[in-house]
Coordinates of C-alpha atoms in Angstrom, one line a residue:
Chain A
X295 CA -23.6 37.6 -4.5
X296 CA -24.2 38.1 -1.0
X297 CA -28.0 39.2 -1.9
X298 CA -28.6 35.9 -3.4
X299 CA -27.4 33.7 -1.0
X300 CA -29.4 35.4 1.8
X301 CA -32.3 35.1 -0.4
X302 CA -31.5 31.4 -0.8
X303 CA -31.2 31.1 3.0
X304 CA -34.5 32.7 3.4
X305 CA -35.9 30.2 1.0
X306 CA -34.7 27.3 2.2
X307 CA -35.6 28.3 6.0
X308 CA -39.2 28.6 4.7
X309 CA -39.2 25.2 2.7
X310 CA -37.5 23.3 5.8
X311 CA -40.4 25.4 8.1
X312 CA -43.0 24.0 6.5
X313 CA -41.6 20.2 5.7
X314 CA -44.2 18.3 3.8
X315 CA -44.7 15.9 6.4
X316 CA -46.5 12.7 4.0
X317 CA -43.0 13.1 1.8
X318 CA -41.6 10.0 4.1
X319 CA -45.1 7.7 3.7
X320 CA -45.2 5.5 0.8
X321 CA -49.1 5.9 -1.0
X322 CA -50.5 2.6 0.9
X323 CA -50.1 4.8 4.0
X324 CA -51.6 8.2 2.7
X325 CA -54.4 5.6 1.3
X326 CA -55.3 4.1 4.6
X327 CA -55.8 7.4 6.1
X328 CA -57.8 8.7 2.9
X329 CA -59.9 5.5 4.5
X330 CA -60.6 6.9 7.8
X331 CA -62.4 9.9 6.0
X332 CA -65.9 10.3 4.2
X333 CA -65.4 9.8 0.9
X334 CA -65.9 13.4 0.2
X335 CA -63.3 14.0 2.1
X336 CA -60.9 11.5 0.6
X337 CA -61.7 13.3 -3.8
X338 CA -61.2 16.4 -2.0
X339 CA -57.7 15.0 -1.6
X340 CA -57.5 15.0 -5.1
X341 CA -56.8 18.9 -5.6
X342 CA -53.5 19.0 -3.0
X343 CA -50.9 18.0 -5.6
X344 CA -50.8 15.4 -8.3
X345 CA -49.6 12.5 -5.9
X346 CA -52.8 12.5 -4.2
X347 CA -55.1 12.8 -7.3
X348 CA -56.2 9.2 -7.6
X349 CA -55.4 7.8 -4.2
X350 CA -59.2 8.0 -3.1
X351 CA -59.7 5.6 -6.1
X352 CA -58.0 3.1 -3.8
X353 CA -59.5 3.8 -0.9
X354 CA -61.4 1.1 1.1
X355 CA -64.5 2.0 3.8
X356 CA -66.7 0.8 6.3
X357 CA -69.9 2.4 6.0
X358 CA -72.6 2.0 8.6
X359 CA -75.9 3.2 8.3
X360 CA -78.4 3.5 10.7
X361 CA -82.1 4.5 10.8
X362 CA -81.6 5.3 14.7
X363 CA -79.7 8.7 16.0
X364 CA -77.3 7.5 19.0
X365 CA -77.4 10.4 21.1
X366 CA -81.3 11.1 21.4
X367 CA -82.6 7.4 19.9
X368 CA -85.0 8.9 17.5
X369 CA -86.2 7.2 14.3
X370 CA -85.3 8.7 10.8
X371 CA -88.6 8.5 8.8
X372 CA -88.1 5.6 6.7
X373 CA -88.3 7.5 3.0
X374 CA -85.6 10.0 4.5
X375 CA -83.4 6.9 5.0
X376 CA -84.3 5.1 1.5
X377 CA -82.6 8.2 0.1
X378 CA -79.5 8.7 2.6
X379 CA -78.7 5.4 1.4
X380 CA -79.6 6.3 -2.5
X381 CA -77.5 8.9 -2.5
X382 CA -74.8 6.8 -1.0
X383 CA -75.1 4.2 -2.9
X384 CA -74.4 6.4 -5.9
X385 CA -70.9 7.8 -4.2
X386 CA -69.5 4.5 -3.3
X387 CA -69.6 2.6 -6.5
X388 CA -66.1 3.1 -7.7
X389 CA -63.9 2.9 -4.1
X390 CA -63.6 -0.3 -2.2
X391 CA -65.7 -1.7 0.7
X392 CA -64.9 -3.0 3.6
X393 CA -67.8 -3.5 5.7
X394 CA -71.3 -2.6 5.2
X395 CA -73.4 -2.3 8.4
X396 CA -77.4 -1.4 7.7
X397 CA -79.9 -0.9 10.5
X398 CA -83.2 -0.1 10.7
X399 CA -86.4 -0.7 11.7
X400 CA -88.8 -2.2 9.4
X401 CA -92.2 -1.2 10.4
X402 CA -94.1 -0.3 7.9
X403 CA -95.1 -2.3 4.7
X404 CA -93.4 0.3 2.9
X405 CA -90.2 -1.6 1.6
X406 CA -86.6 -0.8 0.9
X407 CA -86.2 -3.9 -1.0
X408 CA -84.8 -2.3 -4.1
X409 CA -82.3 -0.2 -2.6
X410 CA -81.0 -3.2 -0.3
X411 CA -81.0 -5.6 -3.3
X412 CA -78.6 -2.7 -4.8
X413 CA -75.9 -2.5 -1.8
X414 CA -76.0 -6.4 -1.9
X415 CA -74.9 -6.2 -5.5
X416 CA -72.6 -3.7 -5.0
X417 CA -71.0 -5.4 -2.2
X418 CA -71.2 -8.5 -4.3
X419 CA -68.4 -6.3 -6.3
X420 CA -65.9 -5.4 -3.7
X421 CA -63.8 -7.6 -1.4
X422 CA -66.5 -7.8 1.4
X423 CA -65.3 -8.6 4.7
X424 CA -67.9 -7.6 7.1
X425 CA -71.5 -7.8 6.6
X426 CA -74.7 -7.0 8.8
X427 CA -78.2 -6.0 8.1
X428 CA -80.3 -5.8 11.0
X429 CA -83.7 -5.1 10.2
X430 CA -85.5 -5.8 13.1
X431 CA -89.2 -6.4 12.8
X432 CA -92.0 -5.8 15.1
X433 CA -93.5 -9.3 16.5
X434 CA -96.2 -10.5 13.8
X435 CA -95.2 -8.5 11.3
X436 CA -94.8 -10.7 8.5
X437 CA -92.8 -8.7 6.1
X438 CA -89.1 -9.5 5.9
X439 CA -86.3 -8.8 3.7
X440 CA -85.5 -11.6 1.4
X441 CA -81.7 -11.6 1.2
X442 CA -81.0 -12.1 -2.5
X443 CA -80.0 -15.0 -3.9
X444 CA -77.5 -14.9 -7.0
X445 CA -79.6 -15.5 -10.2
X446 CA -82.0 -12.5 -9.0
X447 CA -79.4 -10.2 -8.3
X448 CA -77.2 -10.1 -11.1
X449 CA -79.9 -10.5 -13.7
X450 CA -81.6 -7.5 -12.0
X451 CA -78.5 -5.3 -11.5
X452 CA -75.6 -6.7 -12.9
X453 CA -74.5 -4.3 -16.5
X454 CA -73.1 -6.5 -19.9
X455 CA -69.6 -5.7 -19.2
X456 CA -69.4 -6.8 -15.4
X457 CA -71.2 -10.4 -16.6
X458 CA -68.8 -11.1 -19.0
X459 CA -65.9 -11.5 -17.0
X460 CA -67.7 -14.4 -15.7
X461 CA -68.8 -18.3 -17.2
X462 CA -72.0 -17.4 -18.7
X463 CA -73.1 -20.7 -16.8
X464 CA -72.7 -19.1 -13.5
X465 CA -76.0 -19.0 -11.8
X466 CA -75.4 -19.3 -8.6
X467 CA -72.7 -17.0 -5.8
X468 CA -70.2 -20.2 -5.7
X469 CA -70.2 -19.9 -9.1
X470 CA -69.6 -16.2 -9.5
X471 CA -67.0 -16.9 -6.8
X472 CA -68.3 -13.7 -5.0
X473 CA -68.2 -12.0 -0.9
X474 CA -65.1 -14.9 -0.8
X475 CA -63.3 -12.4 1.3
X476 CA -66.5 -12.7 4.0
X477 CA -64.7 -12.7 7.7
X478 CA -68.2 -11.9 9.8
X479 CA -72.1 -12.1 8.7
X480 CA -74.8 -11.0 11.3
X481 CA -78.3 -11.1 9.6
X482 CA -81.5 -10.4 11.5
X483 CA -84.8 -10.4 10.4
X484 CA -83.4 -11.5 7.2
X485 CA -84.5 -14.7 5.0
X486 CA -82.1 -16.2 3.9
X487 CA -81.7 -19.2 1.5
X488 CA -79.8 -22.3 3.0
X489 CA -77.6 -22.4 -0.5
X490 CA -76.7 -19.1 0.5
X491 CA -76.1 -19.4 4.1
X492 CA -73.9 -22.3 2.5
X493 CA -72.0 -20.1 0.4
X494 CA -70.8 -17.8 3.4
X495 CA -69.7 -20.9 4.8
X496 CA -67.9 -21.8 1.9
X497 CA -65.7 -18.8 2.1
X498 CA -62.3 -19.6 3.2
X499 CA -62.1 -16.7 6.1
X500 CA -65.5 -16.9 7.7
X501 CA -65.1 -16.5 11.4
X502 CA -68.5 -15.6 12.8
X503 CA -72.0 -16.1 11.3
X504 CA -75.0 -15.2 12.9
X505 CA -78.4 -15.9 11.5
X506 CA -81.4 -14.5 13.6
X507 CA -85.3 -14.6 12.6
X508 CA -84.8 -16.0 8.9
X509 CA -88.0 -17.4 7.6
X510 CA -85.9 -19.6 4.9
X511 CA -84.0 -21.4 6.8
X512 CA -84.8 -25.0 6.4
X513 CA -81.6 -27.8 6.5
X514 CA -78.3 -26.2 7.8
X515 CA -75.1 -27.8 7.3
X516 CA -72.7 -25.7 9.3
X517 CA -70.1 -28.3 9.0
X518 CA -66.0 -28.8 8.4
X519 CA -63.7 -27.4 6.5
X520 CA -64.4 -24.2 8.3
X521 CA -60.8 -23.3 9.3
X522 CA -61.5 -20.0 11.0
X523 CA -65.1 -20.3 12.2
X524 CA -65.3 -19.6 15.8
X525 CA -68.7 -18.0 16.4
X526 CA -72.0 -19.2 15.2
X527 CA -75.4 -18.2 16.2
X528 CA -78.3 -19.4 14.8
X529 CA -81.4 -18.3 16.7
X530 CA -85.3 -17.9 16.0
X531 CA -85.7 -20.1 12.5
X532 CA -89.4 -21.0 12.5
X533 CA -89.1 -23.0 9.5
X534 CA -86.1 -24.9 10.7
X535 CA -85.8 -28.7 10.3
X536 CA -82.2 -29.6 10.8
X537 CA -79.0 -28.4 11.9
X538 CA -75.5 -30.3 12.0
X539 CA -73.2 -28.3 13.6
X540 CA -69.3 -30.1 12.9
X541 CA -66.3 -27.4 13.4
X542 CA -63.1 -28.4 14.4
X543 CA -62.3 -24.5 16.0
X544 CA -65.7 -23.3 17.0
X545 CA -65.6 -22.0 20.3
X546 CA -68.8 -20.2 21.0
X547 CA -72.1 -21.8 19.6
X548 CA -76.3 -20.1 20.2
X549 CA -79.3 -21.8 19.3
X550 CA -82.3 -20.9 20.1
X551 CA -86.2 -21.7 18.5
X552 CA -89.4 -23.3 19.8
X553 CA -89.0 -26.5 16.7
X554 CA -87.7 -29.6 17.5
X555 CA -84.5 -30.7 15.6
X556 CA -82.3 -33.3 16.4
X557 CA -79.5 -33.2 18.2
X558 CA -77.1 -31.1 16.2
X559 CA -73.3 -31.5 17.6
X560 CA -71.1 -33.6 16.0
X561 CA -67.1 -33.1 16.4
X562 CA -67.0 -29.7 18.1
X563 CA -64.0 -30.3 20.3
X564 CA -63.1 -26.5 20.8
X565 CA -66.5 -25.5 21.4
X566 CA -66.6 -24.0 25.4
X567 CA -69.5 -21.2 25.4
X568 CA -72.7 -22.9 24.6
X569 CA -76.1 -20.7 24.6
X570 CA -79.5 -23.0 24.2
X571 CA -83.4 -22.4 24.7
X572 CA -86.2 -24.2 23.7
X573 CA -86.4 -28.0 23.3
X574 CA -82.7 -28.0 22.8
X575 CA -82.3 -26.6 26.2
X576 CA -84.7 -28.9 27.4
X577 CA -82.8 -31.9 25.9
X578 CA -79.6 -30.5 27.5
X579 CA -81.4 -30.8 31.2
X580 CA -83.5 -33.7 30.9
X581 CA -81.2 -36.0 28.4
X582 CA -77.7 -35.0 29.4
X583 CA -76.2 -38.9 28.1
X584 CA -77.0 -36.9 24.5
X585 CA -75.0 -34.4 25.2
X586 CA -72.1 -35.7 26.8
X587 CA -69.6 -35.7 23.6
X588 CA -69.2 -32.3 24.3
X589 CA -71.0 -31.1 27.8
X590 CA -67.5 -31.8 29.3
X591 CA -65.9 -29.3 28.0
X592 CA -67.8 -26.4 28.1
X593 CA -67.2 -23.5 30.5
X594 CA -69.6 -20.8 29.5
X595 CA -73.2 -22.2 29.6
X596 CA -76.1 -20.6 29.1
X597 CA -79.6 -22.5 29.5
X598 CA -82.8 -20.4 29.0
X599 CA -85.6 -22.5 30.0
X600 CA -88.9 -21.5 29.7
X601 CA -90.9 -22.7 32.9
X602 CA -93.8 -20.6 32.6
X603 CA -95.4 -18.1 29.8
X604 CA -93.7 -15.1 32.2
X605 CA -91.2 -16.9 34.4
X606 CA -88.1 -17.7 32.5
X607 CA -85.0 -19.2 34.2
X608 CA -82.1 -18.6 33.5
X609 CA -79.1 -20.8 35.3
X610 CA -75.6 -19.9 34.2
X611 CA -73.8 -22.8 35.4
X612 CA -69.9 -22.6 35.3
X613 CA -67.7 -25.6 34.6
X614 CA -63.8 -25.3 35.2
Chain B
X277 CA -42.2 -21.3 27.9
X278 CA -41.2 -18.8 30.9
X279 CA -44.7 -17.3 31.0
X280 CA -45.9 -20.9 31.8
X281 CA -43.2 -21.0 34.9
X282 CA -44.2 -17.4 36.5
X283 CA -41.7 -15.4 35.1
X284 CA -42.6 -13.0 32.4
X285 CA -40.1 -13.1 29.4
X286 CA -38.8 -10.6 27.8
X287 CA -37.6 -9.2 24.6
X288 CA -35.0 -6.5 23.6
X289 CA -35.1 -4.5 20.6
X290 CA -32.7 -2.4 18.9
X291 CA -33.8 0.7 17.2
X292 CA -32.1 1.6 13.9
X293 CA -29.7 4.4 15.5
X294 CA -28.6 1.5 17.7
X295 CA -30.7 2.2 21.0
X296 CA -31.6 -1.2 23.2
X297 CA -34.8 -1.3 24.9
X298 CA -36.3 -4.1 27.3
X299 CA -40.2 -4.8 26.7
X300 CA -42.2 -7.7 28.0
X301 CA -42.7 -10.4 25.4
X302 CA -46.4 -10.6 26.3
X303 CA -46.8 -6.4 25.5
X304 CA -44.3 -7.0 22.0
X305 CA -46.5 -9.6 20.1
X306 CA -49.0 -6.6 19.3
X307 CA -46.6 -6.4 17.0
X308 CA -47.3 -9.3 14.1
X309 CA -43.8 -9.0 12.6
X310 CA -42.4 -9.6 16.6
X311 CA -44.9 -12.2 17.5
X312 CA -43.7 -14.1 14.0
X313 CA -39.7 -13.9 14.9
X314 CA -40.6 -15.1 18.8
X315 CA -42.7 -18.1 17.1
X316 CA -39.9 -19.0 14.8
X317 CA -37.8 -18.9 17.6
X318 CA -35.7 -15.8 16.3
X319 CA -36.2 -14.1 19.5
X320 CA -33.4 -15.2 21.6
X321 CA -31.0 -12.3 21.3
X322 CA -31.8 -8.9 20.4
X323 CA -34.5 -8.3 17.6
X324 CA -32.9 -5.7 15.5
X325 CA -36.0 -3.1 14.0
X326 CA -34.1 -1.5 10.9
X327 CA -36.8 0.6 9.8
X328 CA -37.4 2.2 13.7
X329 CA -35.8 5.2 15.1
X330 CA -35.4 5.2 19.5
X331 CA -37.8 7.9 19.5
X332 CA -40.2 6.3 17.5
X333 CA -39.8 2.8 19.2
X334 CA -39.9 4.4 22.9
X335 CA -43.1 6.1 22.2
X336 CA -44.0 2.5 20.5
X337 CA -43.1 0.5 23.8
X338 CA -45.0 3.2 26.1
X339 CA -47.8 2.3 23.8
X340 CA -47.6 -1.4 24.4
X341 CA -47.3 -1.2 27.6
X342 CA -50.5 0.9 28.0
X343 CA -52.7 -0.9 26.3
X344 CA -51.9 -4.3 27.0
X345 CA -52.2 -3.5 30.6
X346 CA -56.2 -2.5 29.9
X347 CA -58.2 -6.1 30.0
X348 CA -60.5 -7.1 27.3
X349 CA -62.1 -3.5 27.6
X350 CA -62.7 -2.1 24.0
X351 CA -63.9 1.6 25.3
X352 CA -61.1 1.8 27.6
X353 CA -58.4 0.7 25.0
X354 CA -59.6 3.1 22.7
X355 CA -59.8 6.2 25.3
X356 CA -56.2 5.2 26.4
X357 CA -55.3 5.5 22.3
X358 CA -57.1 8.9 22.3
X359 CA -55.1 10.2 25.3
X360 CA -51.8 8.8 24.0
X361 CA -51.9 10.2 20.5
X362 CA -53.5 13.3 21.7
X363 CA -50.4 15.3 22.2
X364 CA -48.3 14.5 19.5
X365 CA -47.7 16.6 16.7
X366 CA -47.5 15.3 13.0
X367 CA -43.9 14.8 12.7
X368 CA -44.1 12.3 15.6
X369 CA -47.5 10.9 14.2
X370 CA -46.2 10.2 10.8
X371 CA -42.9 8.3 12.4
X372 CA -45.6 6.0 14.4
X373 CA -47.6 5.2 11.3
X374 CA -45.0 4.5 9.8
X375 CA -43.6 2.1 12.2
X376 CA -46.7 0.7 13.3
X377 CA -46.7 -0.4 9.0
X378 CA -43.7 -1.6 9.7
X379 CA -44.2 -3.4 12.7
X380 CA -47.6 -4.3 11.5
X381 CA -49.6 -3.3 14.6
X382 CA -53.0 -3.3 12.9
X383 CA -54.4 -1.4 16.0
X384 CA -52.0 1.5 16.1
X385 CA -51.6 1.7 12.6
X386 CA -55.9 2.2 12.6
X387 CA -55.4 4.7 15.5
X388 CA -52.5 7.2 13.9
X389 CA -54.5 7.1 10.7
X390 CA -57.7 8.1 11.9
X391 CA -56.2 10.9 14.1
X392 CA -54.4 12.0 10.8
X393 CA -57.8 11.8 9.3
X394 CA -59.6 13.4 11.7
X395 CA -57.2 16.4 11.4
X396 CA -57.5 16.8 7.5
X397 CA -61.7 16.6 7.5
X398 CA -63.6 19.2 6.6
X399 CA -60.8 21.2 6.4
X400 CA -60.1 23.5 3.1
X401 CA -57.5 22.5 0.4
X402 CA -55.2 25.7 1.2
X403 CA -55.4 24.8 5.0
X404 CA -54.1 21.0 4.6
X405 CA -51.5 22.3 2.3
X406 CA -50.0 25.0 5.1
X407 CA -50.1 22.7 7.8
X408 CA -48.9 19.5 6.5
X409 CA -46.1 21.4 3.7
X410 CA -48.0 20.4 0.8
X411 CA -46.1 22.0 -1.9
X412 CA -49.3 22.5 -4.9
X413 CA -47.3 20.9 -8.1
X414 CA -50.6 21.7 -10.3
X415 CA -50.5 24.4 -12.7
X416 CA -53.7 27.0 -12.1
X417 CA -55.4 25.4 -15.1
X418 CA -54.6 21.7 -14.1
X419 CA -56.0 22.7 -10.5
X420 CA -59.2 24.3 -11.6
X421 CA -59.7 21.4 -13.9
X422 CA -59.2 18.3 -10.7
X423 CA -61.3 21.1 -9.1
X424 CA -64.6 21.3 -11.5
X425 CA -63.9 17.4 -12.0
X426 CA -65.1 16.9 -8.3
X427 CA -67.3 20.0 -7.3
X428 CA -69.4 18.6 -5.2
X429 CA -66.8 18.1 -3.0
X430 CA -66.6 21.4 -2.0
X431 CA -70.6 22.0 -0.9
X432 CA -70.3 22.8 2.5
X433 CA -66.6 23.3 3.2
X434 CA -64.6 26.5 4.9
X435 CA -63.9 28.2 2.1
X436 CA -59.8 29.8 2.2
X437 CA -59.0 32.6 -0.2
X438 CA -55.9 31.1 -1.3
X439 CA -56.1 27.4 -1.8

């Protein structure tokens, strides 16, 4: 009698010892830390005990990819990086995404088109919230990644079954009601189709878009409802013919480019940090009546005005 | 209102063994689920917190106190977050997620995960299991079959004799 209730003591010394510390966290919690791991971290999960089999299944990550090293700044060759993101793009297909960061440098006419085209789709497929592809070109290289516009990609990618939960009309990204969870875009050295730029903007959380270097960029109509847009940059659009720029909570606005547009603010009344160059910037000094709707108010402004091909000016002129 | 006259406001909340504590309102909003009771004007009294033990929320208050004394500084505030969760052990860690879920504190909640995380990486099934309790509920064949469904997990990883 005695023998078995020592040995029942012992047992239940060694079970209290080692408590099983996740027993008191519901699976949302075990599934946010899952997050915060690789994902081959996160299957490896799997094989501790049947409650964590699936939970990487409902993981959700933010992947960032980079052709540069941090620590030493050197330069993955390019067809090294194509398959780093190959391979990952093969891993990530069936967890969530939360934010998909791609950098590199494009500088060679040998193009990773395909393989962005495919993270697009795939993103396309998971509730998207952060997006940015900075593919920064050398000056006068022409090439430039043509961000995808809907028709193209899902014809190209998209399998039977994942078309048919949709209208088989639906040709465009409204349409397919896709990236709706969008919260930031930064896209650089990206073209990008107005009727896409236009869709970001449709989304009902966007709070910062920033379009930098697009060679598509014609009429942009960055204009109301946009409840939570508060940053919006749109900088070094060669083909650019007009902006209107009409958001009720925008606080921090950039333009910048060497083409004349007309003068793009409308009702802006929580915009304070303006950033201009070019004739804009001129405008701003030389026709301030234009600008007086909203000059009042700033109290971060930034003027780069170009007084010479080397000298540039640069007069940071506080309000308040 | 008082924050507009000079003098800070602030808040006391009850932990669920009945412990008070004072905290400035300005350091409690972290919390969503406080800054939502002080907007609907619940916050006049004491804001009981069912779900938090005194431990918990003191460690929870030193917390936002730190980091809402760091300005606009997103290095600093996330070396002070290193330094504050870097002595405690996973008992106290899984009490702070927990009540950073509760209190939805997106920033803290982000932190304790990713320092649980960090702990479990690279790390071999058998040595998650010892030092987190895991009690293994598969049968041998069950294991070796989640096991050969997901080999390629296992490339690369300390290998432990009895996981």
């Amino acid at each position: 009698m005695s023998r078995t209730d020592d040995a029942f003591r012992v047992k239940r010394r060694r079970k209290t010892a080692a408590r099983n510390v996740f027993d008191k966290l519901p699976d949302d919690i075990l599934i946010a830390i899952l997050s915060h791991m690789s994902l081959k971290d996160a299957v490896r999960a799997s094989v501790l005990s049947h409650r964590w089999r699936n939970l990487w299944k409902f993981t959700s990550r933010a992947l960032v990819f980079s052709d540069r090293d941090t620590p030493t700044g050197a330069r993955m060759d390019i067809r090294k990086f194509q398959v780093l993101l190959a391979r990952e793009l093969e891993l990530n297909q069936s967890t969530g995404l939360d934010s998909l960061i791609i950098r590199f440098s494009n500088r060679c006419k040998y193009t990773t088109s395909d393989i962005i085209d495919d993270w697009i789709f795939l993103a396309m497929q998971k509730d998207l919230k952060n997006l940015e592809l900075d593919f920064s070109v050398r000056p006068r290289f022409r090439y430039r990644y043509k961000f995808p516009d809907a028709c193209e990609v899902v014809f190209e990618h998209a399998t039977e079954t994942w078309l048919c939960g949709f209208s088989t009309r639906a040709r465009t990204l409204k349409e397919l009601g896709v990236f709706a969870s969008l919260r930031t875009v930064k896209l650089v050295d990206v073209s990008i189709k107005d009727e896409v730029v236009h869709h970001f903007l449709s989304c009902a959380c966007i709070e910062q878009l920033c379009i930098r270097g697009s060679r598509s960029t014609k009429n942009l109509r960055v204009v109301d409802p946009l409840p939570y847009l508060k940053q919006l940059e749109i900088s070094n659009c060669r083909k650019i013919r007009s902006l209107v720029i009409s958001a009720k909570n925008l606080v921090s606005c950039t333009y910048q480019g060497r083409r004349k547009i007309s003068f793009p603010f409308k009702e802006n009344p929580n915009l304070t940090e303006l950033t201009l160059d070019g004739p804009l910037c001129e405008s701003f000094i030389y026709e301030p009546k234009n600008h007086s709707s909203y000059s009042f108010q700033l109290t971060d402004l930034v003027l780069k005005l170009q007084i010479s091909v080397c000298a540039r000016l640069l007069i940071i002129i506080s309000f308040v | 209102m008082a924050a507009e006259t000079g003098t800070p406001t602030t808040l006391t909340l009850k932990s669920n063994d009945d412990e008070l504590f004072s905290v400035a309102e300005s350091a409690a909003i972290l919390s969503v689920t406080i800054r939502n009771m002080v907007e609907d004007g619940c916050a006049g009294g004491v804001i009981p917190l069912d779900n938090v033990d005194g431990k918990t929320l003191a460690s929870v208050i030193t917390y936002m106190n730190g980091i809402s004394a760091i300005p606009a500084d997103e290095e600093k505030k996330k070396s002070y977050r290193d330094k504050f969760l870097s002595d405690k052990d996973f008992e106290t860690l899984a009490d702070m997620v927990l009540a950073a879920n509760y209190l939805n504190m997106s920033c803290l909640m982000d932190a304790v995960s990713a320092k649980i995380a960090q702990v479990m990486e690279k790390k071999s099934v058998g040595w998650v299991r010892r030092k987190f309790g895991i009690e293994n509920d598969y049968t041998p064949e069950e294991e070796a079959a989640v096991k050969e469904e997901h080999k390629w997990t296992f490339e690369g990883v300390e290998t432990d004799d009895d996981n």
